[in-house]
mmCIF file of N, CA and C in Angstrom:
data_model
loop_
_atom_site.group_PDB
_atom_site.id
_atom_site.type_symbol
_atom_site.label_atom_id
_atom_site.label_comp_id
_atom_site.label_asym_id
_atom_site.label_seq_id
_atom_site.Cartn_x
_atom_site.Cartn_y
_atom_site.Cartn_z
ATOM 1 N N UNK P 29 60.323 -81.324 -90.026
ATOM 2 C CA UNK P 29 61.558 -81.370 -89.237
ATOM 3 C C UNK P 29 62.343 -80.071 -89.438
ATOM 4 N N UNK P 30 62.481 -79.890 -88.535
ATOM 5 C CA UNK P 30 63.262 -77.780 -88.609
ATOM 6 C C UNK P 30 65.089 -78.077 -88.679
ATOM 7 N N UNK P 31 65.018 -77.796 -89.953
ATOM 8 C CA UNK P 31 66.440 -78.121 -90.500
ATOM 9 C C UNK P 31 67.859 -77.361 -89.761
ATOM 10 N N UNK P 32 69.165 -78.008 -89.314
ATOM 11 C CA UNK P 32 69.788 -77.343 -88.800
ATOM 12 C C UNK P 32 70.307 -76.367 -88.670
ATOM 13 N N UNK P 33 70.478 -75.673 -89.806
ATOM 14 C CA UNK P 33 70.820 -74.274 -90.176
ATOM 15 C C UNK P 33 69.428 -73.310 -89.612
ATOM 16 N N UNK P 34 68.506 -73.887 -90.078
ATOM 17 C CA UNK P 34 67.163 -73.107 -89.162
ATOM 18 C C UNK P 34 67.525 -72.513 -87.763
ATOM 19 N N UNK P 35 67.472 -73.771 -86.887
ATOM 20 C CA UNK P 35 67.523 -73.733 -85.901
ATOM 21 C C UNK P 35 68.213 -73.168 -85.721
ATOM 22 N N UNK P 36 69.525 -72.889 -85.646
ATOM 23 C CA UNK P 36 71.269 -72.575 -85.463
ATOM 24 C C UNK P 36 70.646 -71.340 -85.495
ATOM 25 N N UNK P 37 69.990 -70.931 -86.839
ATOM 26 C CA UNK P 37 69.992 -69.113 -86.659
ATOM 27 C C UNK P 37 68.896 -68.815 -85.877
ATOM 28 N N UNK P 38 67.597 -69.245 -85.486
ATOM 29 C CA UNK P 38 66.676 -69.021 -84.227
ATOM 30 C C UNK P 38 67.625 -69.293 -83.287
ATOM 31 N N UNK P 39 68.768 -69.935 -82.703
ATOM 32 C CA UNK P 39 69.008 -70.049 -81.289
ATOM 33 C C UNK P 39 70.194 -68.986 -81.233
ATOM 34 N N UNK P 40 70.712 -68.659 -82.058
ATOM 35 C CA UNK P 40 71.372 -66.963 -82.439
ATOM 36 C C UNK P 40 70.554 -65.927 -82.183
ATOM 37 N N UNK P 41 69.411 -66.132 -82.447
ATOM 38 C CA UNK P 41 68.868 -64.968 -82.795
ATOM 39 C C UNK P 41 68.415 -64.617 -80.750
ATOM 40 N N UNK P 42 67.223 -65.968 -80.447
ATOM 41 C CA UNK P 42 67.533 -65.697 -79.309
ATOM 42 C C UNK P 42 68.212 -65.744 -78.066
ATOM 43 N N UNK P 43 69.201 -66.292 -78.531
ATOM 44 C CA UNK P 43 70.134 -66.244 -77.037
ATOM 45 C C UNK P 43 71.156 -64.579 -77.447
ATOM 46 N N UNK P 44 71.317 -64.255 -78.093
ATOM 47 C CA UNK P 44 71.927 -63.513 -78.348
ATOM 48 C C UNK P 44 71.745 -61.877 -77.922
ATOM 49 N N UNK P 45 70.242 -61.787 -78.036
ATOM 50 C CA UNK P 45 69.228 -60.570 -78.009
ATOM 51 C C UNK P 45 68.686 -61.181 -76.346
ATOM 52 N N UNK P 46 68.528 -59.890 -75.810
ATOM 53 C CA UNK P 46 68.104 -60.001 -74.240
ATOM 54 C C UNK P 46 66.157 -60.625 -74.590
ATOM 55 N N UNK P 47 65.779 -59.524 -75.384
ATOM 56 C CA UNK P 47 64.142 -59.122 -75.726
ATOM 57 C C UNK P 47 64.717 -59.411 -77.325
ATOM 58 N N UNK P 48 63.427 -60.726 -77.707
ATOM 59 C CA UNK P 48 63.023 -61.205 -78.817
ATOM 60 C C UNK P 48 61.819 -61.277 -79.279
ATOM 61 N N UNK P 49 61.302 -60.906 -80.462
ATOM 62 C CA UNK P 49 59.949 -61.235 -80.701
ATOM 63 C C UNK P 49 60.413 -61.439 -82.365
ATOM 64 N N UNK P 50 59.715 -62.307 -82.556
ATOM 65 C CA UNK P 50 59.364 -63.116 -83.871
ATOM 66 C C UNK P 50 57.985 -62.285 -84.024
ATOM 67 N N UNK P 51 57.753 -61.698 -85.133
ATOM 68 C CA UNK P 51 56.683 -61.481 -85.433
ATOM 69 C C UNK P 51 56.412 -60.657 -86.754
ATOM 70 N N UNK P 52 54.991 -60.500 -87.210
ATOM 71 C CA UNK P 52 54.999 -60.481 -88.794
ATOM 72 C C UNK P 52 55.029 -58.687 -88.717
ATOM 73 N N UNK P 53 55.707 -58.378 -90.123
ATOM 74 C CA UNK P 53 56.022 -56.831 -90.101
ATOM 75 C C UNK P 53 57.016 -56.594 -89.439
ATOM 76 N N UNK P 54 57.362 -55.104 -89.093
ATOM 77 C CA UNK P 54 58.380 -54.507 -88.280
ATOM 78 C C UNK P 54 57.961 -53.805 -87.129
ATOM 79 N N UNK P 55 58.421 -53.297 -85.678
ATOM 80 C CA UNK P 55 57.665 -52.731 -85.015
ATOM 81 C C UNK P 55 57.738 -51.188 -85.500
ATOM 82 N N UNK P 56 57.723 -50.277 -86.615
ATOM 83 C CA UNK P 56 57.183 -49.313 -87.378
ATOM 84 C C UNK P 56 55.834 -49.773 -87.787
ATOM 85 N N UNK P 57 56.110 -50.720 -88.671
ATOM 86 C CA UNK P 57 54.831 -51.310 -89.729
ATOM 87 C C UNK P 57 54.372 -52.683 -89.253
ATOM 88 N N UNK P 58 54.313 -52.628 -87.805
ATOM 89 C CA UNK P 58 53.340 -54.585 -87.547
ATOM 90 C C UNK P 58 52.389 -54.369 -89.021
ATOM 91 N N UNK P 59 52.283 -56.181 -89.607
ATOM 92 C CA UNK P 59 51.415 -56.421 -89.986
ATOM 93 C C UNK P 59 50.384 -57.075 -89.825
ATOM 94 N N UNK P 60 49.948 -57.143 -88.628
ATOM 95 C CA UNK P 60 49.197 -57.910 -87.925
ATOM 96 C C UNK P 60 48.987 -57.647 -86.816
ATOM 97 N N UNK P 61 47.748 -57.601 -85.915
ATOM 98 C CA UNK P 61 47.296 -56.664 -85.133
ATOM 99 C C UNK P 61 47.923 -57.379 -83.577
ATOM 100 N N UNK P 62 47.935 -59.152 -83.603
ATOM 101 C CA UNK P 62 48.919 -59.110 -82.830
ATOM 102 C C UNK P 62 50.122 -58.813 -82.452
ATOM 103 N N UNK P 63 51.055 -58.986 -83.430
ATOM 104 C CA UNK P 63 52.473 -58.248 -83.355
ATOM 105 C C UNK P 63 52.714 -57.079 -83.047
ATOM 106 N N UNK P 64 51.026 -56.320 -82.951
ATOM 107 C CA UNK P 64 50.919 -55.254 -82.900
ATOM 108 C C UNK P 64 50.969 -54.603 -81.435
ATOM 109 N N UNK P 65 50.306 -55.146 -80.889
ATOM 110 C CA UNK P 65 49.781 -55.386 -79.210
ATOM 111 C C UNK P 65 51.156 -55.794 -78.818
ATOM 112 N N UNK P 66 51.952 -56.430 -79.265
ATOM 113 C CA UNK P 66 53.089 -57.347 -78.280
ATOM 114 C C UNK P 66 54.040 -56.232 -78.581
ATOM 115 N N UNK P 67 53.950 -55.621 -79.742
ATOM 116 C CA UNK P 67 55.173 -54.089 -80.317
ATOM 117 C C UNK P 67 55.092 -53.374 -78.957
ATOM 118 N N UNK P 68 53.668 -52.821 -78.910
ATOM 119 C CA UNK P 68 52.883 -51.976 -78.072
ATOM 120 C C UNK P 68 53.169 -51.777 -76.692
ATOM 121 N N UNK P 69 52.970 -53.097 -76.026
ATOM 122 C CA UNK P 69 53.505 -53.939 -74.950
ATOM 123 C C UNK P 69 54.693 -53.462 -74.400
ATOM 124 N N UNK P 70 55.743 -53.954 -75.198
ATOM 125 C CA UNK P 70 56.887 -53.575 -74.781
ATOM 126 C C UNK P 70 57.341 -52.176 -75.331
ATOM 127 N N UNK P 71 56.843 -51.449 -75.668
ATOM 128 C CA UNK P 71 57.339 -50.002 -76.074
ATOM 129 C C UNK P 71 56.774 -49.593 -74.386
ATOM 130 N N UNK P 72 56.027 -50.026 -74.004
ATOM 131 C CA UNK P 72 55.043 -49.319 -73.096
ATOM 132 C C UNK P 72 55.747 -49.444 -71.757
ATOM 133 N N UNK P 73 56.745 -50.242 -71.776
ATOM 134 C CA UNK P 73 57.837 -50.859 -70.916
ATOM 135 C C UNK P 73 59.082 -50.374 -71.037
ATOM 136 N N UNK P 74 59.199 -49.418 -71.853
ATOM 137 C CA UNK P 74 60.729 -49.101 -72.378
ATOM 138 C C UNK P 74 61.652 -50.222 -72.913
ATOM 139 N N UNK P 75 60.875 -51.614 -73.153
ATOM 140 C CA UNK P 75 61.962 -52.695 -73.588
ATOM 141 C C UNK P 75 62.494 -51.955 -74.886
ATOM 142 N N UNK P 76 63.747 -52.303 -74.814
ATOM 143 C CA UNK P 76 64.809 -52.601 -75.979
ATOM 144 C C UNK P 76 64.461 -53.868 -76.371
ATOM 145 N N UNK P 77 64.474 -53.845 -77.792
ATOM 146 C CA UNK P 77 64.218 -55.400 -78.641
ATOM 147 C C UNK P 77 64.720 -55.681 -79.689
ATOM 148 N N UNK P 78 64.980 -56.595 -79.835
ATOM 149 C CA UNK P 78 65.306 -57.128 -81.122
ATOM 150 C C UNK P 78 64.168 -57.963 -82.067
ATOM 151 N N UNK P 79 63.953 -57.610 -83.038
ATOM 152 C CA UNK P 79 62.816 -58.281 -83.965
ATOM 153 C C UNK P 79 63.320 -59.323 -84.931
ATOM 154 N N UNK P 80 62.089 -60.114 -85.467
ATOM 155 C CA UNK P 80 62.462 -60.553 -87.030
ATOM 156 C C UNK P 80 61.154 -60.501 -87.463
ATOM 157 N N UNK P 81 61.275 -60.299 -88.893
ATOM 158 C CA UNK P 81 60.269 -60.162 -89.502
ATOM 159 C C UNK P 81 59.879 -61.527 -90.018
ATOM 160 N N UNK P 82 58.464 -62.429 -89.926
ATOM 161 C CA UNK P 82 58.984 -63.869 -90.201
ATOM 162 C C UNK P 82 57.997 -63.845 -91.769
ATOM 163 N N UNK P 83 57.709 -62.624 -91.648
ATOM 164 C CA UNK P 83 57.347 -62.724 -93.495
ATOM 165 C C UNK P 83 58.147 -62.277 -94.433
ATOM 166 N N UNK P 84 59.446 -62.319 -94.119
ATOM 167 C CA UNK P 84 60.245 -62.022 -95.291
ATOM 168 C C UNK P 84 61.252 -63.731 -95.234
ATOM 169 N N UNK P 85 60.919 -64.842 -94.305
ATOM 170 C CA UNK P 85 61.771 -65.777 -94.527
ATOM 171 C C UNK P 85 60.367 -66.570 -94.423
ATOM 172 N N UNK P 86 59.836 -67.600 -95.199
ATOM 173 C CA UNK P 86 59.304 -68.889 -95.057
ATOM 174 C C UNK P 86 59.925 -69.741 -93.893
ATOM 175 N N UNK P 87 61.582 -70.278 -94.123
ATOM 176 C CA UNK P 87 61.954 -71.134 -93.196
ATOM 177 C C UNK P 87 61.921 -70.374 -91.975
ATOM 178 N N UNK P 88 62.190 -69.557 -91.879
ATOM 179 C CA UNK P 88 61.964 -69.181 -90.443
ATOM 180 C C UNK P 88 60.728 -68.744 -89.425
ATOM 181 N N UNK P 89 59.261 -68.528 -90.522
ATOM 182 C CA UNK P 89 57.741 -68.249 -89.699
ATOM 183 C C UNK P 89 57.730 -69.856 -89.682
ATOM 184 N N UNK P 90 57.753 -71.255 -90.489
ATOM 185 C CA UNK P 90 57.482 -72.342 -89.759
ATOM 186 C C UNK P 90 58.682 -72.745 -88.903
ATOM 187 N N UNK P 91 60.003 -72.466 -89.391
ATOM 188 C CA UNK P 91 60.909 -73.437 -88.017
ATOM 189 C C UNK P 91 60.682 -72.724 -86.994
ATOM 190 N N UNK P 92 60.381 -71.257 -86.753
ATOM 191 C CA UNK P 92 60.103 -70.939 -84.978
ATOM 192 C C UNK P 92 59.066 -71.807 -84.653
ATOM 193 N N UNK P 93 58.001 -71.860 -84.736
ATOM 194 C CA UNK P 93 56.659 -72.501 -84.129
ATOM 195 C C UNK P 93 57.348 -73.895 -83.972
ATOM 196 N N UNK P 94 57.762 -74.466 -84.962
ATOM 197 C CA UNK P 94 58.787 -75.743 -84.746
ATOM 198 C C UNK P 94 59.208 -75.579 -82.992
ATOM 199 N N UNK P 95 60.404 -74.392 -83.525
ATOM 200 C CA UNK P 95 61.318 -74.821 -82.259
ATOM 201 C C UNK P 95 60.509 -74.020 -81.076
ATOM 202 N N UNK P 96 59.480 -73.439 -81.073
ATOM 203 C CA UNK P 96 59.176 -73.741 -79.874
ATOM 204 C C UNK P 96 57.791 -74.294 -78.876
ATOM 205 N N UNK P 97 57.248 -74.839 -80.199
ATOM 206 C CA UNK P 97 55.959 -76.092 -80.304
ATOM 207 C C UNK P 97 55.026 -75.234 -79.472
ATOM 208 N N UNK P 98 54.846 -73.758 -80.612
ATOM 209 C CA UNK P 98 53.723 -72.885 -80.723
ATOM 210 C C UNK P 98 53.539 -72.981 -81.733
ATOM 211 N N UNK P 99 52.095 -72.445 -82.080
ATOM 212 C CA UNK P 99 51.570 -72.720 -83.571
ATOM 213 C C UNK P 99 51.481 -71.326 -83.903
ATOM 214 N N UNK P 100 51.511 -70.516 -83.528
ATOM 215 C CA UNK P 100 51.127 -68.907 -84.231
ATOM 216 C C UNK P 100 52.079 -67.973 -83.422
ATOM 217 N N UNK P 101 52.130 -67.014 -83.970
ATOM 218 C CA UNK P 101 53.118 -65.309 -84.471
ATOM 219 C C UNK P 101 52.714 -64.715 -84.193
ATOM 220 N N UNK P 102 52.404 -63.505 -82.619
ATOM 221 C CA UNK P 102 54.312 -63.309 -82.895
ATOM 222 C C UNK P 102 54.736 -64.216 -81.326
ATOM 223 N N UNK P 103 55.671 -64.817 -81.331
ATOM 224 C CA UNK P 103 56.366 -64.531 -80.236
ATOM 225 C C UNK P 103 57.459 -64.530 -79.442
ATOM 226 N N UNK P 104 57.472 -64.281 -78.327
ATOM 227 C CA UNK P 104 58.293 -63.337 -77.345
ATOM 228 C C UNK P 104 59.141 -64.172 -76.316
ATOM 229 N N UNK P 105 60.730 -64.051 -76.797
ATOM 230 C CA UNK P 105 62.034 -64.537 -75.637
ATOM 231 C C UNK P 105 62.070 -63.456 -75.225
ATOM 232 N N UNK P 106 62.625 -63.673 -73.902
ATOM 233 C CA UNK P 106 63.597 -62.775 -72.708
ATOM 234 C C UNK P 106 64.234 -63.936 -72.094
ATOM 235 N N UNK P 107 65.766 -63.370 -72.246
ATOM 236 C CA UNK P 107 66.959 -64.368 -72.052
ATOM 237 C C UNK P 107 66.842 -65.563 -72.281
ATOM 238 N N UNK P 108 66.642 -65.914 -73.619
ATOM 239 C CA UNK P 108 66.934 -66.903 -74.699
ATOM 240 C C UNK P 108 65.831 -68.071 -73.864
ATOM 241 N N UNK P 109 64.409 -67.228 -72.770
ATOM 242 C CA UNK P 109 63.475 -68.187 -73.039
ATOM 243 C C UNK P 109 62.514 -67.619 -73.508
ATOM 244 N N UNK P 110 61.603 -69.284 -73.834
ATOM 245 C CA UNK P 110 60.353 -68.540 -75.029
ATOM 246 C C UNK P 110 58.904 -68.029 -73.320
ATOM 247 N N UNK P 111 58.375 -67.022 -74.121
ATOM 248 C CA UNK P 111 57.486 -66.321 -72.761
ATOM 249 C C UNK P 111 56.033 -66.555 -73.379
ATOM 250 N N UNK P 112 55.603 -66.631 -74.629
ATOM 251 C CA UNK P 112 54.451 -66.573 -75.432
ATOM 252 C C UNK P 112 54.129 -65.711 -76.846
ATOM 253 N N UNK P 113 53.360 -66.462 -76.703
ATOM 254 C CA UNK P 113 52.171 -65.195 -78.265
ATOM 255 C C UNK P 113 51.605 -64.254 -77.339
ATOM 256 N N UNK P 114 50.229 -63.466 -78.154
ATOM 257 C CA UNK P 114 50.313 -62.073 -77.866
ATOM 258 C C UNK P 114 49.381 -62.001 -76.397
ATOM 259 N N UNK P 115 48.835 -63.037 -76.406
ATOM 260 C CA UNK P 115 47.451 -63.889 -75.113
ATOM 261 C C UNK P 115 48.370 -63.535 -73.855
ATOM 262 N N UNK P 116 49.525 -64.541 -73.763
ATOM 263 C CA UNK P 116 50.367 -64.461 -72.455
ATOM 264 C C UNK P 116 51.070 -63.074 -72.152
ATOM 265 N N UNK P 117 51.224 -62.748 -73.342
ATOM 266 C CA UNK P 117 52.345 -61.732 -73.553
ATOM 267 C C UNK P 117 51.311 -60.533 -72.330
ATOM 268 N N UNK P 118 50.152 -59.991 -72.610
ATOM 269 C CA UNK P 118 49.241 -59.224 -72.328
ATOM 270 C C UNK P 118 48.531 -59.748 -70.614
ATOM 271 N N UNK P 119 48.501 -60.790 -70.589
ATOM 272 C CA UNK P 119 48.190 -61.417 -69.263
ATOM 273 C C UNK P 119 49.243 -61.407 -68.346
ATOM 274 N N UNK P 120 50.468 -61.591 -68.882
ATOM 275 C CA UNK P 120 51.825 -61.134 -68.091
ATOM 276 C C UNK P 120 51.794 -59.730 -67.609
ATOM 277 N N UNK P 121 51.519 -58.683 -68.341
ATOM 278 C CA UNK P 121 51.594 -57.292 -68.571
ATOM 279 C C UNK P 121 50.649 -57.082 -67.398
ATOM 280 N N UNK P 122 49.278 -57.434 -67.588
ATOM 281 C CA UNK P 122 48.288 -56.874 -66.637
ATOM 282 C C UNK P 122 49.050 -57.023 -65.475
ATOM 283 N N UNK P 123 49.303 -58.861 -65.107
ATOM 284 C CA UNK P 123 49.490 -59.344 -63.333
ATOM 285 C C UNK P 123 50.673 -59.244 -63.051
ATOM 286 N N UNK P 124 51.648 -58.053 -63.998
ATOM 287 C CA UNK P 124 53.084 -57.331 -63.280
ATOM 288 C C UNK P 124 54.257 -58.547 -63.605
ATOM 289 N N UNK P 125 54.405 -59.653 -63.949
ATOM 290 C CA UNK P 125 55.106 -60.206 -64.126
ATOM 291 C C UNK P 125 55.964 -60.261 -65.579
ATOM 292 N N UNK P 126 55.188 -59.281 -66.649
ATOM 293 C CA UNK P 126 55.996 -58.967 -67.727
ATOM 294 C C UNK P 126 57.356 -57.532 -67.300
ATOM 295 N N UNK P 127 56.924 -56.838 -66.302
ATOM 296 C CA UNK P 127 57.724 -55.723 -65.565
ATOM 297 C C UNK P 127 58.991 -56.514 -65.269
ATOM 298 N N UNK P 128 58.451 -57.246 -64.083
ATOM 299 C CA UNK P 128 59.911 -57.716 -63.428
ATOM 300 C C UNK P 128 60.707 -58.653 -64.360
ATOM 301 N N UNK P 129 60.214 -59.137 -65.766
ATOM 302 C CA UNK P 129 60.427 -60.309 -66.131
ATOM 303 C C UNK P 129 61.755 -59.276 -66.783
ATOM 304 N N UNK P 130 60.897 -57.788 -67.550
ATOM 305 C CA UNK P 130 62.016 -57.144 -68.713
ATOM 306 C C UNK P 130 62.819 -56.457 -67.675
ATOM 307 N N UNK P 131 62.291 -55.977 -66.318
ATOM 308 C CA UNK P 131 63.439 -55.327 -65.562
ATOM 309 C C UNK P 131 64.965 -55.481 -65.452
#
């Protein structure tokens, strides 16, 4: 059960930030080759983003997947909705709908 204070600061985090990604590392140092691709992604887009690193909090790499009944890291709001992990994130990108989504 994803405790309230959890939540409270995931729904801060993304309603707050236009471009969100949850994901492991920083986009300097991804640690993980997806976070890596989704960094990638949106650099490649000129997005502005806001990150979290979800290996420096326990409660917060399981309450995201919680709150948004995904099982794996990293992933990606635009305007405080959830868009995917790194699969959609990249399938968006190809068929132009990650463009208009960050436009």
């Amino acid at each position: 059960m994803l405790e309230d204070n959890t939540r409270k600061f995931i729904e801060t985090l993304v309603k707050s930030n236009k471009v969100m990604l949850f994901m492991k590392g920083n986009p300097t140092f991804p640690q993980c080759g997806f976070s890596g691709a989704v960094v990638d992604t949106l650099k490649k887009h000129g997005a502005k983003f806001h990150h979290f690193n979800v290996l420096q909090d326990n409660l917060i790499r399981d309450g995201i997947k919680e709150y948004a009944e995904w099982p794996t890291i990293p992933q990606l709001y635009v305007d405080g909705e959830f868009v995917g992990g790194c699969d959609i994130v990249r399938e968006m990108d190809a068929n132009g709908d990650l463009a208009k989504m960050l436009g």
